[in-house]
Coordinates of C-alpha atoms in Angstrom, one line a residue:
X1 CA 0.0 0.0 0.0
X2 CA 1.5 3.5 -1.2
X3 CA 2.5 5.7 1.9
X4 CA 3.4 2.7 4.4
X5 CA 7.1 1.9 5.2
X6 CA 7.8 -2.4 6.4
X7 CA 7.8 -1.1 10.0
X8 CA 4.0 0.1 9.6
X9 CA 3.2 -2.8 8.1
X10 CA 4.8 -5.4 10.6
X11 CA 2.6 -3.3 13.3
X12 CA -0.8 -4.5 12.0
X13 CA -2.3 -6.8 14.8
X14 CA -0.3 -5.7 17.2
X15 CA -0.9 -1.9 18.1
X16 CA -3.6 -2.7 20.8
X17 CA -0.5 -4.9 22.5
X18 CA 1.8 -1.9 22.5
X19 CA -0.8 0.6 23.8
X20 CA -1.6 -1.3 26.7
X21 CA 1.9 -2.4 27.5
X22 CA 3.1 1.8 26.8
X23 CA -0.3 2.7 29.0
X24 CA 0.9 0.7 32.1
X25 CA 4.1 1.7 31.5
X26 CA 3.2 5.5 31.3
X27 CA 0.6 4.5 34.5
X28 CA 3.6 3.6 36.5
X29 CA 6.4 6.1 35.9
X30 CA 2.9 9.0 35.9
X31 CA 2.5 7.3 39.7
X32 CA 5.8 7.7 41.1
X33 CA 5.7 11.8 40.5
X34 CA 2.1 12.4 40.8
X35 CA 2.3 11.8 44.5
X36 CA 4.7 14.8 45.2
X37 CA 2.5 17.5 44.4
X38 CA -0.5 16.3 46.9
X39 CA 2.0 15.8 50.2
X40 CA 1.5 18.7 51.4
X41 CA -2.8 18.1 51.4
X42 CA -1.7 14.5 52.5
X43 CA 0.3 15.7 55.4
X44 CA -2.3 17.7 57.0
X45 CA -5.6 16.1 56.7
X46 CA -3.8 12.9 58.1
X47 CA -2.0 14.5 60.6
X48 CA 1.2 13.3 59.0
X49 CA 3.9 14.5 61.2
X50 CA 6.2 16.5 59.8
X51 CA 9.5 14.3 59.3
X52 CA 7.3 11.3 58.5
X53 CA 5.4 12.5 55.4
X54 CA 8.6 11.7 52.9
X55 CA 8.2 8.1 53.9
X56 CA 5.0 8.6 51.5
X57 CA 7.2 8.6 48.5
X58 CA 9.9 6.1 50.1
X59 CA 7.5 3.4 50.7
X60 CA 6.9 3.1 47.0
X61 CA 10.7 3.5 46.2
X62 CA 11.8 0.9 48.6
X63 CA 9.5 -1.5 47.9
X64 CA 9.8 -1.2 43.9
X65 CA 14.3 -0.8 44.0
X66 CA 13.5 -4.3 46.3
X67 CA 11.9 -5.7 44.5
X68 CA 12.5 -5.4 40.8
X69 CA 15.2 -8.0 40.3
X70 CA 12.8 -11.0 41.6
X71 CA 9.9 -9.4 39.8
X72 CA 11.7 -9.8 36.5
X73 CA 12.9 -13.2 37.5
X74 CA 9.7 -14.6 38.7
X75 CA 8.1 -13.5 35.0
X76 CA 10.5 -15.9 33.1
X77 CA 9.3 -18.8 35.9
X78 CA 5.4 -18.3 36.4
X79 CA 4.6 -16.3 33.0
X80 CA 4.6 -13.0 32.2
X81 CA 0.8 -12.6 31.5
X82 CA -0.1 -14.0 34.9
X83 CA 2.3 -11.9 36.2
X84 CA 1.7 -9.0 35.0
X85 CA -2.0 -9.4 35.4
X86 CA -1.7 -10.4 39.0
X87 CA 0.0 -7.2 39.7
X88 CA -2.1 -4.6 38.0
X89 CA -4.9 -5.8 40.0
X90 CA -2.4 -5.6 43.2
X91 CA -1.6 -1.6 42.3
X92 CA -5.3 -1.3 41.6
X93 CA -6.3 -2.5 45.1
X94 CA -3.5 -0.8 47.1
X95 CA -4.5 2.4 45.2
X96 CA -8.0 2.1 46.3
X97 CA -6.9 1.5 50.1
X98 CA -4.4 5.0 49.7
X99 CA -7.5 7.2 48.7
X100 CA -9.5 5.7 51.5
X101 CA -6.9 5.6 54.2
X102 CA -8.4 6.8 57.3
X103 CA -4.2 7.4 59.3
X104 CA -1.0 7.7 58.1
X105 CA 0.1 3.7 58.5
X106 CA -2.6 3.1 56.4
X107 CA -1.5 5.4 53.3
X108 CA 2.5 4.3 53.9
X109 CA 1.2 0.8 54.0
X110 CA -0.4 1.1 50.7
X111 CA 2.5 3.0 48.8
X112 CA 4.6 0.4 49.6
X113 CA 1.8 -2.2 47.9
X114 CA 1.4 0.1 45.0
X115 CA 5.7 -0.3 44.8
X116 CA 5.6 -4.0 44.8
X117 CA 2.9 -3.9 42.3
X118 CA 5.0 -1.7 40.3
X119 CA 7.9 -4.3 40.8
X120 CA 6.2 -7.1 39.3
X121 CA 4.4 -5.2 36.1
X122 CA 7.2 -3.1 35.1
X123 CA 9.8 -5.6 34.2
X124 CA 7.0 -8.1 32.8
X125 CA 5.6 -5.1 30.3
X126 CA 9.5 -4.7 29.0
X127 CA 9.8 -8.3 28.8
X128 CA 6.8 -8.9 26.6
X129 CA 7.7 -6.0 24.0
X130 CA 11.0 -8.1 24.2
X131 CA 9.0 -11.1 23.4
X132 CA 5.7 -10.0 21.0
X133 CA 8.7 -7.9 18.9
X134 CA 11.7 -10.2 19.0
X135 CA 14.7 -9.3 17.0
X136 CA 15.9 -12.7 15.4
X137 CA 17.3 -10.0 12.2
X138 CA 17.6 -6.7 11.4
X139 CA 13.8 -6.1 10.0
X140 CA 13.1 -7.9 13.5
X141 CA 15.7 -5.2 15.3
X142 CA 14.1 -2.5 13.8
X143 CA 10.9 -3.7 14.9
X144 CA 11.6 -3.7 18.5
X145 CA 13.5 -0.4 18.5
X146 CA 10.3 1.2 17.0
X147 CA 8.5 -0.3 20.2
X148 CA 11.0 0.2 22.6
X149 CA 11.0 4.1 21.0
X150 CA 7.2 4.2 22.0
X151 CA 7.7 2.9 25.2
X152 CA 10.6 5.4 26.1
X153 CA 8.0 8.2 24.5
X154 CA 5.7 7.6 27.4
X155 CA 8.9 7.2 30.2
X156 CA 10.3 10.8 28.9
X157 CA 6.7 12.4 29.4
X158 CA 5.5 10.2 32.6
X159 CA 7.5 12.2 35.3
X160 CA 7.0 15.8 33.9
X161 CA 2.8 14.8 33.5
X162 CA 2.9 13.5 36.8
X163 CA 4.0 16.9 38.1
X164 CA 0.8 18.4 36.1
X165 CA -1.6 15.8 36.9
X166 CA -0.6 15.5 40.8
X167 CA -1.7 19.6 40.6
X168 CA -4.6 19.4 39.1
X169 CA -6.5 16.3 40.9
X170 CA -5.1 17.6 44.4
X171 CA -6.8 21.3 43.6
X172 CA -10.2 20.0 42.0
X173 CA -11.1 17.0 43.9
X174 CA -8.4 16.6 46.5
X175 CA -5.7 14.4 47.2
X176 CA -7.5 11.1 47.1
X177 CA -8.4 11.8 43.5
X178 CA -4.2 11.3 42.6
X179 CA -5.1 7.3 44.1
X180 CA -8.2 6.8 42.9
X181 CA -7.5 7.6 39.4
X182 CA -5.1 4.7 39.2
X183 CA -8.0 2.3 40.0
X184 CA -10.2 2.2 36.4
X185 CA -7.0 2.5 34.6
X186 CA -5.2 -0.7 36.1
X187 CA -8.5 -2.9 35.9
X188 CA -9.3 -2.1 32.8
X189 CA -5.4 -2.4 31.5
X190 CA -5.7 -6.3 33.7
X191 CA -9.0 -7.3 31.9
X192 CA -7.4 -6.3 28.5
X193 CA -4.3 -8.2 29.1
X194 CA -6.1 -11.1 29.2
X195 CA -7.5 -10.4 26.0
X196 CA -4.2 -8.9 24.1
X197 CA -1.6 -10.9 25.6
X198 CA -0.4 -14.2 24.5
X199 CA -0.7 -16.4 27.2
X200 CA 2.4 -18.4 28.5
X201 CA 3.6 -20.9 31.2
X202 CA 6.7 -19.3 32.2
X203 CA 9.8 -20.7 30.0
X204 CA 12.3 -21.1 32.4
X205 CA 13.9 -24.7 32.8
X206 CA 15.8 -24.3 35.9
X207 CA 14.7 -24.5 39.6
X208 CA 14.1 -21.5 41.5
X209 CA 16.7 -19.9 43.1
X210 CA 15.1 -19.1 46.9
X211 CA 18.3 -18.3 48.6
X212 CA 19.5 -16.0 45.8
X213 CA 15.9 -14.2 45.5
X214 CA 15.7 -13.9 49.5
X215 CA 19.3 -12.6 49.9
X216 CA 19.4 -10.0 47.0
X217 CA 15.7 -8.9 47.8
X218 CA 16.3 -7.8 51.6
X219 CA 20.0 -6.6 50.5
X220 CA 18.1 -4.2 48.3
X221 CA 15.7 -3.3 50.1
X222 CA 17.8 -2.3 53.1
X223 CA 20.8 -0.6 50.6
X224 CA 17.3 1.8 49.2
X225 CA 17.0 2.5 53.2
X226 CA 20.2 3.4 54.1
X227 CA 20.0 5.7 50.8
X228 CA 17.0 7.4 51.7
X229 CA 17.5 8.1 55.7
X230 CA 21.4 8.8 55.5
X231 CA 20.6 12.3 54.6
X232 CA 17.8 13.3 57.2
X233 CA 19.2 10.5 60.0
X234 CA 22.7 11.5 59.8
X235 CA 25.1 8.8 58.2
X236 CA 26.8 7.9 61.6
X237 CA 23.5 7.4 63.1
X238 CA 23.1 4.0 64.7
X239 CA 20.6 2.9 62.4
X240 CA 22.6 3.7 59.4
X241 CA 25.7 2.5 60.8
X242 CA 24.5 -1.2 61.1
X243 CA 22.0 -1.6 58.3
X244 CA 24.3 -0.1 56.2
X245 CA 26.6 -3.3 56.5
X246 CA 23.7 -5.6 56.7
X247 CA 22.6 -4.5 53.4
X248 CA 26.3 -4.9 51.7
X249 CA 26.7 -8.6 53.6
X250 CA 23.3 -9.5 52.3
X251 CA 24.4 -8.7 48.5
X252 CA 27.9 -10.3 49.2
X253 CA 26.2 -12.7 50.4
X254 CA 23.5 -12.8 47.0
X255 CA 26.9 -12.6 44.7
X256 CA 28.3 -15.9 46.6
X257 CA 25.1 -17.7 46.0
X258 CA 24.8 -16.6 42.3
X259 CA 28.6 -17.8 41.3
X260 CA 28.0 -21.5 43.2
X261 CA 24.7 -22.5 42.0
X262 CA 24.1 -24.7 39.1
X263 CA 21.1 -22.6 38.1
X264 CA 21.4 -19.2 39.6
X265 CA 18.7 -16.4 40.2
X266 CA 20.9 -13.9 38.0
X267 CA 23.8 -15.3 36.1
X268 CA 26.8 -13.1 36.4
X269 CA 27.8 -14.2 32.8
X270 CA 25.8 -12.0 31.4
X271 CA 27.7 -9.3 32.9
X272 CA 30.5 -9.9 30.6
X273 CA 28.9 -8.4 27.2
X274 CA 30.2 -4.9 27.6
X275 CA 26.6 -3.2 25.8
X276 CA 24.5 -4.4 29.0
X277 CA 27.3 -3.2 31.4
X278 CA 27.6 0.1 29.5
X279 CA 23.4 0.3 29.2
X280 CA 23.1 -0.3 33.1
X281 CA 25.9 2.1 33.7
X282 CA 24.5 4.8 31.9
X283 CA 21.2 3.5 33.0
X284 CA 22.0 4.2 37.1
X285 CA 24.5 7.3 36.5
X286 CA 21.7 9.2 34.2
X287 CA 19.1 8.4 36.9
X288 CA 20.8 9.5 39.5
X289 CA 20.8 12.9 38.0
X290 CA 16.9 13.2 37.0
X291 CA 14.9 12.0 39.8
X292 CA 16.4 14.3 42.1
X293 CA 16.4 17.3 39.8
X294 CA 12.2 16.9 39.1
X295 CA 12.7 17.5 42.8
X296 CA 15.4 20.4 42.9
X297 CA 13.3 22.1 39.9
X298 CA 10.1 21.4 42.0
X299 CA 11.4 23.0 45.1
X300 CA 12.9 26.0 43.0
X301 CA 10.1 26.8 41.5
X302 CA 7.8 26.4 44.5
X303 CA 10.2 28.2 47.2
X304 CA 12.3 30.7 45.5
X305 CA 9.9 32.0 42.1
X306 CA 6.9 31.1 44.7
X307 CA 5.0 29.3 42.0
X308 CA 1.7 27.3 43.2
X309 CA 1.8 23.4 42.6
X310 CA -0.5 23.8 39.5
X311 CA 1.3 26.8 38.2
X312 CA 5.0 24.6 38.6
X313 CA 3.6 21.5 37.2
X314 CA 2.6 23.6 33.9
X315 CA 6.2 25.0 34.3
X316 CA 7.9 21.9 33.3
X317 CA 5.7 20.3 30.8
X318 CA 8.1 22.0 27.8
X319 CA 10.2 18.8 29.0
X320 CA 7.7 16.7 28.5
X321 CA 7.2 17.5 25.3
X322 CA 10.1 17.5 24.2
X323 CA 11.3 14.5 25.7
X324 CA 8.2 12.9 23.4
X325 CA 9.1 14.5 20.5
X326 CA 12.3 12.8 20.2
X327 CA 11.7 9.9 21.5
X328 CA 8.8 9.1 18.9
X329 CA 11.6 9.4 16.5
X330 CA 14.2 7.4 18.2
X331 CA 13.2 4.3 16.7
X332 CA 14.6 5.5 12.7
X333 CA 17.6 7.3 14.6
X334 CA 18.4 4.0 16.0
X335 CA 18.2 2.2 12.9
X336 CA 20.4 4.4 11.0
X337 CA 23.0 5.6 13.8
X338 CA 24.5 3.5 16.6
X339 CA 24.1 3.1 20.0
X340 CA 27.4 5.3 21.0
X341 CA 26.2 8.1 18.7
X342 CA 23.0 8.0 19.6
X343 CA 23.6 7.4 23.7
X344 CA 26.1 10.1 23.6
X345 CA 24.1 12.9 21.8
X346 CA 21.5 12.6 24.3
X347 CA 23.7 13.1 26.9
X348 CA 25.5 15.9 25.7
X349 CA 21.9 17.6 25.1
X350 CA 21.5 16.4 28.8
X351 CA 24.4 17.7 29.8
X352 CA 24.0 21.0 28.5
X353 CA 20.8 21.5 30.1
X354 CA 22.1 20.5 33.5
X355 CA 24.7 23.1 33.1
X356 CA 22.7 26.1 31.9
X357 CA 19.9 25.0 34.6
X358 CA 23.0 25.5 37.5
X359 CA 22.9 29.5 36.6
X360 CA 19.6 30.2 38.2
X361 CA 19.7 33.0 40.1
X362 CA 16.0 33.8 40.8
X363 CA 15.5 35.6 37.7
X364 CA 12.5 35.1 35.6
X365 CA 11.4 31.6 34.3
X366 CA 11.4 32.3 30.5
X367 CA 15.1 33.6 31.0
X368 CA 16.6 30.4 33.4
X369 CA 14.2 27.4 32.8
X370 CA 12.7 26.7 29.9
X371 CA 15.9 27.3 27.6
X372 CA 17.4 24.0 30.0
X373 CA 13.9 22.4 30.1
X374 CA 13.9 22.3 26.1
X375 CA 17.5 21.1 26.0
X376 CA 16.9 18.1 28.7
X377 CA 13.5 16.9 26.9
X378 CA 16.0 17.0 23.8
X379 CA 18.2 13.9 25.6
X380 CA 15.5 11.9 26.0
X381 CA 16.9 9.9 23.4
X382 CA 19.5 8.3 25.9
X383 CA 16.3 7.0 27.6
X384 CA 15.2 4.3 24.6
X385 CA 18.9 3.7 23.9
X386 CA 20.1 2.4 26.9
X387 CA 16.7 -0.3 27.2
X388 CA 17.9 -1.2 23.1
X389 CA 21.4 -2.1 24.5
X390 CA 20.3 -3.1 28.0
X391 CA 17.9 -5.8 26.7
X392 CA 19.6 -7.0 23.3
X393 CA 20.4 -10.2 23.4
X394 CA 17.5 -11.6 25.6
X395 CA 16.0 -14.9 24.2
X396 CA 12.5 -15.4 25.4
X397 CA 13.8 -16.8 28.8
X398 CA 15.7 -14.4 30.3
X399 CA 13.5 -11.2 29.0
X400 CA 12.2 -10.7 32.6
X401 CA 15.7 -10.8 33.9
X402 CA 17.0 -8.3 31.9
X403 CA 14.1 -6.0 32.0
X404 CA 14.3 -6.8 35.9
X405 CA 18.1 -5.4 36.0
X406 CA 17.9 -3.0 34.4
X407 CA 15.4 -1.4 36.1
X408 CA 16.7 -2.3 39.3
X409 CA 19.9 0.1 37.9
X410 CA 17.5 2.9 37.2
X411 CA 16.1 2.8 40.6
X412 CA 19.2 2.1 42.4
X413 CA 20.9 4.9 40.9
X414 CA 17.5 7.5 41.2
X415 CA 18.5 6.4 45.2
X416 CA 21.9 7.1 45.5
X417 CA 21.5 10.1 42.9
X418 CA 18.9 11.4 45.6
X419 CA 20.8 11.1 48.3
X420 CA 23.9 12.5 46.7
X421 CA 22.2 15.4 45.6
X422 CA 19.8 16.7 48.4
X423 CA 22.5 16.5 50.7
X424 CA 24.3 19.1 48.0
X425 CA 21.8 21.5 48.2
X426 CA 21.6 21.3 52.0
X427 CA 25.3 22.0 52.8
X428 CA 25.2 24.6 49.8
X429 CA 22.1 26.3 51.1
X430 CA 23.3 26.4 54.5
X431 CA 27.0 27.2 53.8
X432 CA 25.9 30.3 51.7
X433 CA 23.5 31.2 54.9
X434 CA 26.7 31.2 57.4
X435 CA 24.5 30.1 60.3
X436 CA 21.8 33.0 59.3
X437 CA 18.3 31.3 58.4
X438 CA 17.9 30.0 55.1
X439 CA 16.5 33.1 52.9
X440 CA 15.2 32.1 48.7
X441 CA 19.0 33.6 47.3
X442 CA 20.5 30.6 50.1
X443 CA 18.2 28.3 48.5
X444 CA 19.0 29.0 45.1
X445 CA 22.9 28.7 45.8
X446 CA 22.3 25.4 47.3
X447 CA 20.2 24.5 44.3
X448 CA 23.1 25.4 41.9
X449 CA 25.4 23.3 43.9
X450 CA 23.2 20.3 43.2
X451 CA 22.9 21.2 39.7
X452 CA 26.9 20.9 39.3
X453 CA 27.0 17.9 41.6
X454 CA 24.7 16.2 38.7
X455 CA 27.2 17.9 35.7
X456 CA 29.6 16.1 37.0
X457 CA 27.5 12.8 36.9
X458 CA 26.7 13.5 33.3
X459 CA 29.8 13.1 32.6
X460 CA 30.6 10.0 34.1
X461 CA 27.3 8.9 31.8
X462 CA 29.1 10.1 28.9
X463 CA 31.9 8.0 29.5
X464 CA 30.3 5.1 30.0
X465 CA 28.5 5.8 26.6
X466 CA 31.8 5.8 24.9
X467 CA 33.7 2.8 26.0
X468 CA 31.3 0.4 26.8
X469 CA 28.6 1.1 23.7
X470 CA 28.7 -0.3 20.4
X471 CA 30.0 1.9 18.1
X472 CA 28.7 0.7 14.8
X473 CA 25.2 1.6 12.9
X474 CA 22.1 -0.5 13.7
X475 CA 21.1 -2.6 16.1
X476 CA 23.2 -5.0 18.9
X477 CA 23.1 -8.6 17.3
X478 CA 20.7 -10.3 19.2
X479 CA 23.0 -13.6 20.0
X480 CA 25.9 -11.4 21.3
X481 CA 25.0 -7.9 22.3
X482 CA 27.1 -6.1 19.8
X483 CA 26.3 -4.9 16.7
X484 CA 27.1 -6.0 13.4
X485 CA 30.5 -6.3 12.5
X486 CA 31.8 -5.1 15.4
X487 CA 34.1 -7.8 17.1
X488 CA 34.1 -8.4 21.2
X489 CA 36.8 -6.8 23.4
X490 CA 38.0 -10.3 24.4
X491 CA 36.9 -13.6 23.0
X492 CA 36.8 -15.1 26.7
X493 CA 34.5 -12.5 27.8
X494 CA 32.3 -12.5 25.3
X495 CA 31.6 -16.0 24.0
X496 CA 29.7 -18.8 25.3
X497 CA 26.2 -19.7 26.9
X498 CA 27.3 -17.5 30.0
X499 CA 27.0 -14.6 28.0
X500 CA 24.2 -15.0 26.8
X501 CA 20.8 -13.4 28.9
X502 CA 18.6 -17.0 29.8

């Protein structure tokens, strides 16, 4: 038919697939931001005290960084479908008990079931793009990227529209309305699952590693603690000072058990193909830059330009858009450049935005935001190219498991990134005070602190990009990781079942 191109017409029959797997998706990243905006409304008609309302956010981090690793895993051993099913209607319920929680155990209680939920469906939506678009060849590849590129579309724009939405649900019906709304949206996405999605058994062979899955679980659930306390607690506080060594002799402990076992819960062979190191890498150090700075920008444009929460969720919907218009062409720029070249231009956008964004000075907004806002939506590109080189080479077994790692990188490094960087801006904003209280200019200098703190991140990313990505055009071969033509660093690391993601 005149006016469609082979990736249009090796779409047909399965659009309604992607939608609901890019709706969930969208559903899940939309949740993890929408929350911010309503604490304040949370905090006092629960009598939340004070210090205790940011465990409203934490209990969904904790519990989803804890969980995502088994949540993958357990995909490629009971079936994705099921899976992901079952956990929709979990993050349906535990978003129905939030808007009706009557005390503030209640509403911690169910963001931490909305994170597990979140654990479970997030890696088994990845894995079934891996697995309704494989990439056995190149028209196969191509495929995929174009899916993966949709996918990424709804990532770039979920945190920015979760800013908006939070605002305006909290102002017009309150802040139940930011739970409730989750309800309709995850039934209906369940029932249609069972409708779109092929249905499957699980296709994993091998017994199930308990020890592995109970030791890297708890490891990661604690590390995500220690992350999030150390800078309100104080990192010699006795609480930190233990669990923090609990949490690394629970994943020493996890790494033990994966390199004995016959049939291990992650096997550290795939680590050896340099694209998945250099996709997690990128992955964790690019995360750790903008989950904090929604928050930083947030805080800026709230406590020093004195914006309401409607008014500063509006404020950063130019990255939003952005971020979606290039990542609905990332797919064709995928095909056609590599990975490096692609990875690396969207962090040098990303870059560049960080770095004009850390001369705020409390001048207008049209002046000192939305010039940076433009230029970060811009490197959303890095976003759909790290999942392409994070999740090449997954046969249909070990899909969850790379979808389950990878995010477990993204939300390992959104933790440590948030911990590096609010404790930035606090000693900036209260070295620039000298002991006076903390006026809007302290705030800002604190801000810009942060800001450089995350430059320097970005370019720790960049590096990553360039030694670890492949540098030719098109995408990673699908047995191997790399992409065509190019030849592994090392035949030893590179070659043989270990390497390969199953």
């Amino acid at each position: 038919m005149a006016g469609t191109t082979p990736v249009h017409d090796a779409m047909k029959g399965r659009r309604g697939t992607l939608a609901l797997l890019v709706t969930t998706q969208f559903m899940l990243i939309l949740d993890a931001a929408i929350v911010g905006v309503a604490l304040p409304s949370i905090g006092r008609d629960l009598g939340f005290a004070s210090q205790d309302t940011s465990w409203i956010p934490n209990a969904y981090t904790l519990l989803y960084g804890g969980f995502l690793i088994l949540g993958g895993r357990l995909g490629d051993y009971v079936g994705r479908r099921r899976l992901f099913t079952g956990g929709l209607l979990l993050f349906a319920a535990a978003s129905l008990v939030g808007g009706l929680a009557p005390a503030p155990g209640w509403l911690i209680a169910a963001r931490g079931a909305q994170g597990l939920a979140a654990a479970l469906v997030s890696p088994s939506a990845l894995s079934l793009i891996l697995r309704v678009f494989p990439d056995r060849d190149r028209a196969g590849a191509d495929l995929r990227n174009h899916a993966l590129a949709v996918m990424g579309t709804a990532a770039a724009a979920g945190g920015s529209v979760g800013l908006f939405a939070g605002g305006v649900l909290t102002d017009l019906w309150g802040w139940e309305a930011v739970f409730y709304v989750n309800v309709p949206v995850a039934c209906a996405c369940a029932a249609l699952a069972l409708r779109l999605l092929p249905p499957d058994r699980g296709t994993s062979r091998t017994t199930f590693d308990l020890p592995g899955a109970v030791t890297v679980t708890a490891g990661l659930i604690l590390f995500v603690y220690v992350l999030i306390n150390g800078p309100t607690t104080g990192w010699t506080s006795g609480r930190i000072l233990w669990l923090g060594p609990l949490a690394c002799l629970l994943l020493g402990a996890f790494l033990a058990i994966q390199l004995r076992r016959s049939h291990p819960l992650v096997p550290m062979g795939i680590f050896r193909r340099r694209p998945l190191r250099g996709a997690n890498l990128v992955a964790a150090l690019i995360n750790m830059v903008i989950s904090p700075m929604y928050i930083v920008l947030s805080l800026y444009l709230q406590s020093v330009l004195g914006y309401s929460p409607l008014r500063s969720g509006v404020a950063v919907l130019p990255l939003a858009i952005a971020s979606t218009l290039v990542s609905s062409v990332a797919g064709r720029l995928l095909a056609r450049f590599s990975l490096r070249a692609c990875t690396a231009t969207g962090l040098v956008l990303f870059t560049a935005g960080v770095v004009w964004l850390s001369r705020i000075s409390g001048g207008p907004y049209q002046r000192e935001v939305l010039g940076p806002l433009l230029l970060l939506g811009a490197g959303g590109i890095v976003f759909v190219a790290f999942t392409v080189a994070g999740t090449a080479g997954a046969d249909d077994e070990g899909s969850g498991l790379a979808s389950g790692v990878l995010g477990t990188s993204q939300q390992i490094g959104a933790a440590v990134g948030l911990a590096v960087i609010t404790t930035v801006a606090t000693w900036g904003s209260h070295h620039a005070a000298g002991g006076h209280p903390v006026g809007a200019a302290d705030l800002t200098t604190g801000y810009r602190y942060a800001l450089l703190a995350a430059t320097g991140i970005m370019l720790l990313a960049l590096w990553a990009c360039l030694s670890l990505l492949p540098g030719r055009a098109g995408a990673a071969d699908p047995g191997t990781g790399r992409a065509p033509g190019e030849q592994p660093s090392t035949p030893a690391a590179e070659e043989g079942p270990a390497a390969r993601i199953g």
